[in-house]
mmCIF file of C-alpha atoms in Angstrom:
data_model
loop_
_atom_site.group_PDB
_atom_site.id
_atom_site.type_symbol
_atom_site.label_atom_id
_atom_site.label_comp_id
_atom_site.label_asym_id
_atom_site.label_seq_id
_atom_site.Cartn_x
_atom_site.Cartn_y
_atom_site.Cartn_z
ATOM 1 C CA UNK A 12 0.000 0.000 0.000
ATOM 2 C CA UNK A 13 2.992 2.953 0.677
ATOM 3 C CA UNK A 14 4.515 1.611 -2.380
ATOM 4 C CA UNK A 15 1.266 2.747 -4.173
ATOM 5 C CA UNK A 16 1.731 6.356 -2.409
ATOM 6 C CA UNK A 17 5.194 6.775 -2.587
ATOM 7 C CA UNK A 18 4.990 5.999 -6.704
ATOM 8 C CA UNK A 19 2.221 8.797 -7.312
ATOM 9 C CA UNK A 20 4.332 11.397 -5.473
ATOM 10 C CA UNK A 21 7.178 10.285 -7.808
ATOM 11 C CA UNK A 22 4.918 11.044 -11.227
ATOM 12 C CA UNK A 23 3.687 14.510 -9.838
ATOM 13 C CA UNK A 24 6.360 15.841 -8.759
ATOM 14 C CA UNK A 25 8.886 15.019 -11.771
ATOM 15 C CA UNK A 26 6.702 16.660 -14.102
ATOM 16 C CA UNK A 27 6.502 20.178 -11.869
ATOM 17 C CA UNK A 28 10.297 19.850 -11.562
ATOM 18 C CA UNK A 29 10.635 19.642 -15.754
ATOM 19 C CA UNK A 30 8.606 22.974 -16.186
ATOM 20 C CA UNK A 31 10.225 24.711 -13.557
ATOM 21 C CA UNK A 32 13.382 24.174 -15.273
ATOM 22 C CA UNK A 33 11.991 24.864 -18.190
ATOM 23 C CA UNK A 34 10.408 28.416 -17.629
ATOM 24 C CA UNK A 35 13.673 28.888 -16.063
ATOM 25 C CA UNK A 36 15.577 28.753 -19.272
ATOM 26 C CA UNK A 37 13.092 30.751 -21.140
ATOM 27 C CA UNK A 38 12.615 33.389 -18.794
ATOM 28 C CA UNK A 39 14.039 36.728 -20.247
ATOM 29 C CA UNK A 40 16.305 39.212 -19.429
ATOM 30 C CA UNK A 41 16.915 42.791 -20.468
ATOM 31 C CA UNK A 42 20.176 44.476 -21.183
ATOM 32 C CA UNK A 43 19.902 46.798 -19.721
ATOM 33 C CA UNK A 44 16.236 46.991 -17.788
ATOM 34 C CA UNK A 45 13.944 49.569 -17.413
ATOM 35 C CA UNK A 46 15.288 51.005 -14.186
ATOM 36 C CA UNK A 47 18.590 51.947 -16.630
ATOM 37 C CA UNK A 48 16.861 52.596 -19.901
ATOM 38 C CA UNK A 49 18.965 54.513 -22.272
ATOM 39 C CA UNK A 50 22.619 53.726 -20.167
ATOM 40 C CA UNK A 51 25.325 51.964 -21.729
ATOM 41 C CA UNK A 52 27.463 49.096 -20.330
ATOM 42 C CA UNK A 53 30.859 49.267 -18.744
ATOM 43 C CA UNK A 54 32.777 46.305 -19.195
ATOM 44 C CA UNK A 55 32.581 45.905 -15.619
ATOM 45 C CA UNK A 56 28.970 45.679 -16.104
ATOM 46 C CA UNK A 57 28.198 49.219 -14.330
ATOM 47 C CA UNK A 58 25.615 51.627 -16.385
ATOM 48 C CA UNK A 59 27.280 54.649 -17.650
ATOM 49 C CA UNK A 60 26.387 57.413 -20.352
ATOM 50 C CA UNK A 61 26.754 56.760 -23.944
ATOM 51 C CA UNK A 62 29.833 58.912 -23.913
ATOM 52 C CA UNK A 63 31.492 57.026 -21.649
ATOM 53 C CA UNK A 64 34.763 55.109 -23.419
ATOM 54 C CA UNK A 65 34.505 51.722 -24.154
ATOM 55 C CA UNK A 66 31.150 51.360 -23.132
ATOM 56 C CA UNK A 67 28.775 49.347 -25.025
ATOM 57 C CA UNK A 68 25.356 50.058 -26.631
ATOM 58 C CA UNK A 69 22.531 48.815 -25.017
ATOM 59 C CA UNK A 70 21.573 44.791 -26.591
ATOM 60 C CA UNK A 71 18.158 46.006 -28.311
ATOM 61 C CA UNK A 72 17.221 42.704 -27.185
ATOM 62 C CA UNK A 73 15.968 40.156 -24.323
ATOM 63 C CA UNK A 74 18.730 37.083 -23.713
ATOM 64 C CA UNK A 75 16.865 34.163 -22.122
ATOM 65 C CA UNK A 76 17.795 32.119 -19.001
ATOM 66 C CA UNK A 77 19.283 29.623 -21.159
ATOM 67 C CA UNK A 78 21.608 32.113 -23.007
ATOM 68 C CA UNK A 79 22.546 33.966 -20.306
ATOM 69 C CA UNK A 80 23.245 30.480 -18.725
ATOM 70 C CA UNK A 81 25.896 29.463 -21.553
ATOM 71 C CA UNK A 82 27.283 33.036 -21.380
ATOM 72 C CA UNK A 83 28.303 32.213 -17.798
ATOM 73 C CA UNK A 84 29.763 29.387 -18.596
ATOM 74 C CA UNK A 85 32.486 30.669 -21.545
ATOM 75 C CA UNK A 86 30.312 31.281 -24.677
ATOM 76 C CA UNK A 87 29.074 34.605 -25.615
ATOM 77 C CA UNK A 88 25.957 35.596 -26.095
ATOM 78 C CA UNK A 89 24.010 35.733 -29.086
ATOM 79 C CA UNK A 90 24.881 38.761 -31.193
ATOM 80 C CA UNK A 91 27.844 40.048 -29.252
ATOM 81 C CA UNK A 92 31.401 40.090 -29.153
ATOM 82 C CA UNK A 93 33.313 38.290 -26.864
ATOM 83 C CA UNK A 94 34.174 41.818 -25.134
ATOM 84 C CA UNK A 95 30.090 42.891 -25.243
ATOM 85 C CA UNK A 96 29.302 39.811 -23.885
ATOM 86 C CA UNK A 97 31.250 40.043 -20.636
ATOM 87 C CA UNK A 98 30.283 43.044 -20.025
ATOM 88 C CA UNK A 99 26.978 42.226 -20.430
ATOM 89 C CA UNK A 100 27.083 39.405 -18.340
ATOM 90 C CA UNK A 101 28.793 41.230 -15.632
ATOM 91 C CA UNK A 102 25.513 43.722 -15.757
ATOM 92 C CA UNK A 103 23.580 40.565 -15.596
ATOM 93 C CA UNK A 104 25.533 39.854 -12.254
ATOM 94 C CA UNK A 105 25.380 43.133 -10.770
ATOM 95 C CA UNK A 106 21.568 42.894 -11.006
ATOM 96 C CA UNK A 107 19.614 43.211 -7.561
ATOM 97 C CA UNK A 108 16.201 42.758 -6.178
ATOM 98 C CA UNK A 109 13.580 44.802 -7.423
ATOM 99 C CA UNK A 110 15.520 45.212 -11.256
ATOM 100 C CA UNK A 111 14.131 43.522 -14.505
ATOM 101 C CA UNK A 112 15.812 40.395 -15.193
ATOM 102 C CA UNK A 113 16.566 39.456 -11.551
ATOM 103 C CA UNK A 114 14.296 37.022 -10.858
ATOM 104 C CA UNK A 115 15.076 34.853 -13.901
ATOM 105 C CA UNK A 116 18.800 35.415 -13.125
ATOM 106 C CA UNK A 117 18.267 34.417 -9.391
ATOM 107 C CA UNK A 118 16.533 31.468 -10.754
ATOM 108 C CA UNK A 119 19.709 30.835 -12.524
ATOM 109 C CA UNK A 120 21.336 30.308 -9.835
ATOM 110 C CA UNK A 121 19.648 27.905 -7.871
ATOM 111 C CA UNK A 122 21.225 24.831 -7.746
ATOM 112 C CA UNK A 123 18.877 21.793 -9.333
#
């Protein structure tokens, strides 16, 4: 009789599990959000003006979690130089409660 328990816990939980990583990889993230709209990146990730040297444009696009993801580990993201890329993902990191994009990046990093 547990055995009969214990095996329908298995089946709904696995499937919950799959679309949570799921949406977690297709969540989105702005470069940069709205709180910085108009601000370039610093390779260290910080938002500066557009006149600021060696700054880079904002992406004019959305990366998903899964992007982002590979980004962190070595590749660059879609679109970008190797240099725009890190500095992009650095933004990415620097992002904090309360910013667009931190809750799928959080997600990120929550170990599975």
């Amino acid at each position: 009789m547990m055995g009969a328990v214990t095996t329908a816990a298995v089946v709904s939980i696995k499937p919950a599990l799959a679309q949570t990583a799921g949406s977690v990889l297709n969540c989105e993230i702005p470069v940069p959000g709205n709180h910085a709209a108009g601000g370039y990146i610093a390779p260290d990730g910080k938002i500066v003006s557009p006149d600021t040297p060696g700054a880079f444009p904002p992406a004019g696009r959305n990366f998903t979690g899964e992007q982002v993801k590979r980004a962190m580990n070595g590749r660059s993201l879609p679109g970008t130089s190797y240099d725009q890329s890190k500095a992009y993902v650095n933004y990415i990191r620097r992002l904090q409660s309360g910013q667009s994009g931190f809750t799928c990046y959080a997600s990120l990093q929550m170990p599975r």
